[in-house]
Short mmCIF file of C-alpha atoms in Angstrom, two decimals:
data_model
loop_
_atom_site.label_atom_id
_atom_site.label_comp_id
_atom_site.label_asym_id
_atom_site.label_seq_id
_atom_site.Cartn_x
_atom_site.Cartn_y
_atom_site.Cartn_z
CA MET A 31 3.12 -17.95 37.41
CA THR A 32 -0.40 -19.87 37.01
CA SER A 33 -2.55 -17.18 35.65
CA SER A 34 -3.32 -17.43 31.90
CA THR A 35 -2.81 -13.78 31.40
CA THR A 36 0.53 -13.60 33.04
CA TYR A 37 2.45 -16.81 32.21
CA LYS A 38 5.76 -16.28 30.39
CA ILE A 39 6.32 -16.72 26.66
CA LEU A 40 9.79 -17.04 25.18
CA ALA A 41 9.95 -19.74 27.65
CA PRO A 42 10.74 -23.56 27.58
CA LEU A 43 7.96 -25.80 26.47
CA ALA A 44 7.73 -28.08 29.40
CA ALA A 45 8.10 -25.34 31.96
CA ALA A 46 5.31 -23.39 30.19
CA ALA A 47 3.18 -26.23 30.43
CA VAL A 48 3.73 -26.89 34.14
CA ALA A 49 3.07 -23.12 34.87
CA LEU A 50 -0.17 -23.29 32.86
CA GLY A 51 -1.62 -26.44 34.45
CA GLY A 52 0.20 -26.68 37.77
CA LEU A 53 1.72 -30.06 36.85
CA ALA A 54 4.68 -31.47 38.74
CA MET A 55 5.59 -33.79 35.79
CA ILE A 56 4.77 -33.46 32.17
CA ASP A 57 4.78 -37.24 31.78
CA ARG A 58 2.22 -37.79 34.49
CA LEU A 59 -0.75 -35.92 32.99
CA PRO A 60 -4.34 -36.10 34.57
CA GLU A 61 -7.23 -36.44 32.36
CA PRO A 62 -8.70 -34.30 31.02
CA ALA A 63 -5.58 -32.12 30.34
CA SER A 64 -5.88 -28.64 28.95
CA ALA A 65 -5.38 -28.18 25.25
CA VAL A 66 -2.00 -26.65 25.63
CA THR A 67 -0.74 -29.40 27.82
CA GLN A 68 -2.22 -32.08 25.52
CA ALA A 69 -0.58 -30.40 22.57
CA LEU A 70 2.83 -30.32 24.56
CA TYR A 71 2.69 -33.86 25.87
CA THR A 72 1.82 -35.12 22.28
CA SER A 73 4.89 -33.07 20.87
CA SER A 74 7.18 -34.95 23.35
CA GLU A 75 6.21 -38.34 21.88
CA THR A 76 7.03 -37.39 18.32
CA PRO A 77 9.63 -39.92 17.28
CA THR A 78 13.01 -38.83 15.92
CA GLU A 79 13.88 -39.86 12.41
CA SER A 80 16.16 -42.63 13.70
CA SER A 81 15.61 -44.77 16.94
CA ASP A 82 18.89 -45.99 17.09
CA PRO A 83 20.89 -44.33 19.96
CA SER A 84 24.30 -44.91 18.02
CA ASP A 85 22.90 -42.32 15.33
CA ASP A 86 21.95 -39.57 18.03
CA PRO A 87 25.05 -37.99 19.66
CA ALA A 88 22.87 -36.82 22.64
CA ARG A 89 21.38 -40.44 23.49
CA SER A 90 24.75 -42.32 23.07
CA PRO A 91 26.07 -43.90 26.29
CA GLN A 92 28.86 -41.30 26.83
CA ALA A 93 26.22 -38.47 26.57
CA ALA A 94 24.67 -38.85 29.86
CA ALA A 95 23.69 -35.64 31.88
CA THR A 96 25.93 -34.97 34.65
CA ARG A 97 26.82 -32.51 37.47
CA VAL A 98 30.22 -31.12 38.06
CA ASP A 99 30.95 -28.43 40.63
CA GLY A 100 27.22 -27.20 40.63
CA VAL A 101 26.95 -27.24 36.96
CA ALA A 102 24.35 -29.32 35.21
CA HIS A 103 25.59 -30.43 31.73
CA GLN A 104 24.94 -32.61 28.84
CA THR A 105 27.61 -33.77 26.39
CA GLY A 106 26.87 -33.32 22.65
CA ALA A 107 28.84 -34.41 19.86
CA LEU A 108 31.98 -35.90 20.96
CA THR A 109 33.27 -37.93 18.15
CA GLU A 110 34.13 -36.91 14.48
CA ALA A 111 31.42 -39.29 13.42
CA GLN A 112 28.88 -37.76 15.82
CA ASN A 113 29.79 -34.21 14.56
CA THR A 114 29.28 -35.28 11.14
CA ARG A 115 25.86 -36.83 11.81
CA VAL A 116 24.82 -33.70 13.36
CA LEU A 117 25.94 -31.57 10.59
CA ASP A 118 24.39 -33.80 8.11
CA TYR A 119 21.18 -33.67 10.09
CA TRP A 120 20.73 -29.96 9.33
CA THR A 121 19.73 -30.09 5.65
CA SER A 122 18.64 -26.85 3.99
CA GLU A 123 15.21 -28.02 4.25
CA ARG A 124 15.19 -28.83 7.96
CA MET A 125 17.03 -25.46 8.71
CA ALA A 126 14.22 -23.75 6.85
CA SER A 127 11.41 -25.56 8.52
CA ALA A 128 12.73 -25.36 12.16
CA GLN A 129 10.59 -23.10 14.26
CA PRO A 130 11.32 -20.67 17.11
CA ILE A 131 11.41 -22.53 20.18
CA THR A 132 7.92 -21.70 21.74
CA SER A 133 6.17 -21.88 18.39
CA LEU A 134 3.99 -25.11 19.69
CA LEU A 135 2.71 -23.03 22.59
CA ASP A 136 2.21 -19.88 20.48
CA SER A 137 0.17 -21.68 17.86
CA THR A 138 -2.19 -23.44 20.50
CA LEU A 139 -2.82 -20.05 22.15
CA ASP A 140 -2.58 -17.82 19.16
CA LEU A 141 0.27 -15.68 20.57
CA ALA A 142 2.25 -15.54 17.45
CA SER A 143 3.29 -11.97 17.35
CA PRO A 144 2.84 -8.97 19.63
CA GLY A 145 -0.08 -6.98 19.01
CA GLY A 146 0.40 -4.22 16.54
CA ALA A 147 4.04 -5.09 15.93
CA THR A 148 5.15 -4.69 12.30
CA GLU A 149 8.63 -5.20 10.66
CA THR A 150 10.39 -1.88 10.13
CA GLU A 151 12.92 -0.82 7.31
CA PRO A 152 16.50 -0.89 8.38
CA GLN A 153 18.07 2.40 9.51
CA ALA A 154 20.83 3.83 11.46
CA SER A 155 20.99 2.48 14.84
CA ARG A 156 19.60 4.30 17.84
CA PRO A 157 19.66 4.00 21.70
CA ASP A 158 15.62 3.68 21.89
CA SER A 159 14.72 1.10 19.31
CA ASP A 160 11.94 -1.53 20.14
CA GLY A 161 12.93 -3.91 17.35
CA GLU A 162 14.59 -3.27 13.99
CA ARG A 163 16.83 -4.93 11.63
CA TRP A 164 20.50 -4.14 12.49
CA ASN A 165 22.05 -2.34 9.66
CA ASP A 166 25.32 -1.08 11.10
CA GLY A 167 27.57 -3.95 10.63
CA GLY A 168 30.50 -4.42 13.17
CA LEU A 169 31.51 -7.24 15.29
CA VAL A 170 28.10 -8.18 16.46
CA THR A 171 27.07 -9.17 13.08
CA ARG A 172 29.78 -12.08 13.31
CA THR A 173 29.76 -13.15 16.85
CA THR A 174 26.00 -13.35 17.09
CA GLY A 175 24.58 -16.33 15.26
CA LYS A 176 21.30 -18.65 14.76
CA VAL A 177 21.06 -21.66 16.70
CA TYR A 178 19.39 -24.92 15.42
CA LEU A 179 18.46 -27.64 17.98
CA THR A 180 16.09 -30.77 18.43
CA MET A 181 13.89 -30.85 21.60
CA ASP A 182 11.60 -33.96 22.05
CA GLY A 183 11.56 -34.76 18.31
CA ARG A 184 10.92 -31.19 17.12
CA ASP A 185 13.27 -28.91 15.40
CA PHE A 186 13.72 -25.25 16.83
CA THR A 187 15.71 -22.09 16.60
CA CYS A 188 17.13 -19.92 19.03
CA SER A 189 20.16 -17.22 19.14
CA ALA A 190 23.48 -17.21 20.84
CA SER A 191 26.76 -15.19 20.89
CA VAL A 192 30.57 -16.17 21.17
CA VAL A 193 32.30 -14.88 24.30
CA ASP A 194 35.86 -14.44 24.80
CA SER A 195 37.20 -17.50 26.51
CA ALA A 196 40.35 -19.68 26.99
CA ASN A 197 39.18 -22.30 24.65
CA LYS A 198 38.01 -19.93 22.02
CA SER A 199 35.00 -22.11 21.63
CA THR A 200 32.39 -20.82 24.31
CA LEU A 201 28.94 -19.27 23.65
CA VAL A 202 26.38 -17.81 25.90
CA THR A 203 22.72 -18.33 25.38
CA ALA A 204 19.31 -18.89 27.17
CA GLY A 205 19.01 -21.92 29.41
CA HIS A 206 15.80 -22.97 27.53
CA CYS A 207 17.79 -23.13 24.40
CA ALA A 208 19.77 -25.93 25.80
CA LYS A 209 17.41 -27.62 28.23
CA ASP A 210 13.81 -27.44 28.39
CA GLY A 211 13.53 -26.50 31.98
CA ARG A 212 13.14 -29.61 34.10
CA GLY A 213 12.42 -31.52 30.78
CA SER A 214 14.64 -32.70 28.04
CA TRP A 215 17.95 -31.51 26.90
CA ALA A 216 18.47 -30.36 23.35
CA ARG A 217 20.13 -32.46 20.71
CA ASN A 218 21.66 -31.93 17.48
CA TRP A 219 22.66 -28.42 18.57
CA THR A 220 24.51 -26.29 15.96
CA PHE A 221 25.54 -22.63 15.82
CA VAL A 222 25.61 -20.69 12.78
CA PRO A 223 27.60 -17.27 13.51
CA GLY A 224 26.60 -14.47 11.34
CA TYR A 225 23.73 -16.23 9.66
CA ALA A 226 22.06 -14.03 7.05
CA ASP A 227 19.12 -14.92 4.48
CA GLY A 228 19.84 -18.61 4.69
CA GLU A 229 23.58 -18.41 4.30
CA SER A 230 26.30 -19.64 6.71
CA PRO A 231 29.15 -17.21 5.91
CA HIS A 232 31.35 -18.59 8.81
CA GLY A 233 30.58 -22.10 8.80
CA LYS A 234 28.55 -24.33 11.27
CA TYR A 235 29.74 -25.43 14.75
CA THR A 236 28.33 -28.35 16.64
CA ALA A 237 28.05 -28.46 20.35
CA ARG A 238 30.35 -30.69 22.37
CA ASP A 239 28.99 -29.66 25.84
CA LEU A 240 25.85 -27.90 26.97
CA MET A 241 25.70 -26.36 30.52
CA VAL A 242 23.03 -24.88 32.68
CA PRO A 243 22.84 -23.75 36.32
CA PRO A 244 21.05 -26.45 38.56
CA ARG A 245 18.35 -23.85 39.38
CA TRP A 246 17.38 -23.90 35.88
CA ALA A 247 17.67 -27.64 35.48
CA ASP A 248 15.83 -28.45 38.71
CA LYS A 249 13.42 -25.79 38.98
CA ALA A 250 13.06 -23.85 35.60
CA ASP A 251 13.80 -20.65 37.63
CA ASP A 252 13.58 -17.99 35.01
CA SER A 253 16.21 -15.82 37.12
CA TYR A 254 18.57 -18.49 36.08
CA ASP A 255 17.74 -19.03 32.17
CA PHE A 256 21.13 -18.83 30.85
CA ALA A 257 23.58 -21.52 29.45
CA MET A 258 27.02 -21.71 28.27
CA VAL A 259 27.87 -24.08 25.32
CA VAL A 260 31.18 -25.21 24.15
CA LEU A 261 31.46 -25.76 20.62
CA ASN A 262 33.57 -28.19 18.32
CA LYS A 263 35.97 -26.76 15.86
CA ASN A 264 34.94 -26.45 12.21
CA GLY A 265 37.62 -28.43 10.70
CA SER A 266 40.83 -27.12 12.56
CA THR A 267 39.33 -23.62 13.44
CA ALA A 268 37.79 -22.51 16.61
CA VAL A 269 34.78 -20.22 16.46
CA GLN A 270 36.49 -17.43 18.16
CA ASP A 271 39.33 -17.53 15.69
CA GLU A 272 37.06 -17.38 12.85
CA VAL A 273 34.54 -14.62 13.89
CA GLY A 274 36.08 -12.75 17.09
CA ALA A 275 34.29 -12.66 20.56
CA GLN A 276 32.68 -10.29 22.79
CA ARG A 277 33.40 -9.43 26.36
CA ILE A 278 31.22 -10.96 29.06
CA SER A 279 30.47 -9.36 32.57
CA PHE A 280 29.13 -10.97 35.74
CA ASP A 281 28.96 -7.94 37.93
CA THR A 282 26.78 -5.40 35.88
CA TRP A 283 23.57 -6.09 37.83
CA THR A 284 24.02 -4.58 41.07
CA ASP A 285 20.82 -3.75 43.11
CA GLU A 286 21.48 -0.24 42.61
CA ARG A 287 22.19 -0.31 38.89
CA ALA A 288 19.18 -2.67 38.30
CA ARG A 289 16.77 0.07 40.05
CA GLN A 290 18.30 3.00 38.20
CA GLY A 291 18.22 1.25 34.87
CA VAL A 292 21.11 0.31 32.44
CA GLN A 293 21.33 1.20 28.85
CA VAL A 294 21.25 -1.95 26.76
CA TYR A 295 21.30 -3.16 23.28
CA THR A 296 19.69 -6.62 22.60
CA PHE A 297 20.25 -8.87 19.48
CA GLY A 298 18.70 -11.88 18.11
CA TYR A 299 17.05 -13.74 15.21
CA PRO A 300 13.29 -13.17 15.85
CA SER A 301 11.34 -15.86 13.87
CA ALA A 302 7.56 -15.46 14.74
CA SER A 303 5.41 -12.94 12.79
CA PRO A 304 6.03 -10.29 11.90
CA PHE A 305 9.73 -11.50 11.56
CA ASP A 306 10.92 -14.33 9.47
CA GLY A 307 14.26 -15.36 11.28
CA SER A 308 16.29 -14.35 8.04
CA SER A 309 18.39 -11.38 9.63
CA LEU A 310 19.82 -10.09 12.90
CA HIS A 311 17.52 -7.54 14.76
CA TYR A 312 18.08 -5.36 17.89
CA CYS A 313 16.41 -3.59 20.58
CA SER A 314 17.74 -0.71 22.75
CA GLY A 315 16.87 1.25 25.67
CA ARG A 316 17.08 1.43 29.56
CA THR A 317 16.10 -1.47 31.59
CA VAL A 318 13.55 -1.78 34.47
CA PRO A 319 13.51 -4.50 37.09
CA ASP A 320 11.06 -7.18 36.60
CA THR A 321 8.04 -7.11 39.24
CA GLY A 322 6.71 -10.66 38.31
CA GLY A 323 8.87 -12.38 40.89
CA THR A 324 12.19 -12.88 39.13
CA THR A 325 15.42 -10.92 39.39
CA ALA A 326 15.35 -10.47 35.58
CA ASN A 327 15.35 -7.00 34.03
CA GLY A 328 13.26 -5.83 31.19
CA VAL A 329 13.53 -3.50 28.08
CA ARG A 330 10.95 -2.49 25.61
CA CYS A 331 11.21 -4.77 22.66
CA THR A 332 9.01 -6.37 20.01
CA MET A 333 11.23 -9.01 18.81
CA THR A 334 9.57 -12.35 18.94
CA GLN A 335 10.56 -15.97 19.49
CA GLY A 336 13.59 -17.17 17.90
CA SER A 337 15.53 -14.13 19.61
CA SER A 338 15.80 -16.32 22.70
CA GLY A 339 19.38 -16.68 23.95
CA GLY A 340 20.59 -13.66 22.03
CA PRO A 341 23.13 -11.25 23.81
CA TRP A 342 22.24 -8.31 25.90
CA PHE A 343 25.17 -5.69 25.84
CA SER A 344 25.98 -3.04 28.28
CA ASP A 345 28.58 -0.50 27.37
CA PHE A 346 27.75 -1.30 23.51
CA ASP A 347 29.41 0.86 20.84
CA PRO A 348 27.21 0.83 17.63
CA ALA A 349 30.03 2.05 15.41
CA THR A 350 32.15 -1.08 16.19
CA GLY A 351 29.51 -3.55 17.19
CA GLN A 352 31.42 -4.33 20.34
CA GLY A 353 30.08 -4.40 23.93
CA THR A 354 29.95 -6.28 27.08
CA ILE A 355 27.36 -9.20 27.44
CA SER A 356 25.54 -8.86 30.85
CA SER A 357 22.36 -10.89 30.02
CA VAL A 358 20.57 -12.96 27.26
CA VAL A 359 17.15 -12.79 25.84
CA SER A 360 14.89 -14.79 28.05
CA PHE A 361 11.12 -14.28 28.23
CA LYS A 362 8.11 -12.18 27.97
CA TYR A 363 4.79 -12.00 29.88
CA ALA A 364 1.80 -12.87 27.73
CA ASP A 365 -0.10 -9.64 29.02
CA ASP A 366 3.08 -7.44 28.15
CA ARG A 367 4.47 -8.72 24.92
CA ASN A 368 6.34 -5.51 24.28
CA THR A 369 8.81 -5.99 26.98
CA GLN A 370 11.68 -8.53 26.91
CA TYR A 371 13.41 -9.70 29.98
CA GLY A 372 16.89 -10.98 30.65
CA PRO A 373 18.37 -12.80 33.76
CA ARG A 374 21.36 -11.22 35.59
CA LEU A 375 24.59 -12.78 34.73
CA GLY A 376 26.19 -13.16 38.14
CA ALA A 377 28.05 -15.66 40.26
CA GLU A 378 26.31 -18.72 38.83
CA ALA A 379 26.87 -17.52 35.30
CA ARG A 380 30.60 -16.97 36.21
CA GLN A 381 30.80 -20.55 37.49
CA LEU A 382 29.29 -21.97 34.25
CA PHE A 383 31.68 -19.72 32.17
CA GLU A 384 34.76 -20.77 34.01
CA HIS A 385 33.66 -24.46 33.69
CA ALA A 386 32.84 -24.14 29.98
CA SER A 387 36.16 -22.18 29.08
CA GLY A 388 38.09 -24.88 30.63
CA VAL A 389 36.60 -27.70 28.58
#
């Protein structure tokens, strides 16, 4: 997408700059660059608080990004010392000031919120909501959480969900919440399950491995904007033992079902106006196929940035908050900010999951 009216939002920073400016490499900018590209490039030069690689788990020697069985991955906090440094990094002040992952792009282009969107009062869940606070409790309030991460020296937020796995420590989220398309990997990656109004009722869990499909890492292909993240334990407790887990499916999106539409519920922590990232929100409805060149599917939804990576459920039961995750919140088009898109979780996602659950 190169048109200024059709590029994607809820997208990675570098990938968005490439789409806007037609640039092959963000670090080889022609002059003069566009205002958006200049802003993105400048942000990538922002220094981290410490320039010592030993203070940064993602820059330490053992943290080199690698490929294993077709999976692109980056190690995170591997030692207890690294785990402690990441947890210490996220002071209450840093958590409060972290921005939804595309906030820099939005502030440059004045895209902070969908036109006419307003925060609504919580009410009983319904199958056709375009964005409300989740007020029905259940498992989803524990297994969905807020993510904090650092990308190119800036602190951001995303969303993610615990999925049932052999290691009891696996999450699914958006690819751009782990790696900025063809750009940088995230650092200081921390998951807060059940986050609510600044509280961390189930603790904080740091990432020990981030995994994305090669077609995301190499091409920033939005059809593959998903990631699996393996967490460290909180003390001796795995995240799944603490909060439970949701089922995950890799065969929901047959071509026929995609054409017919699938009833979904999507969840996340939208943080851009009119939302403030303090509570879990949801959208629900039947999907439609994307006609913009991806294999993703869309649903009407006014949730804003910060919801990226949140789970899409099929077969969701509002009474129990349980369902089957078949996609994640990925992107919107700038000329249709009331439709949210999610990629198909298929064979590539299964490969990521199998690799992650064995770590």
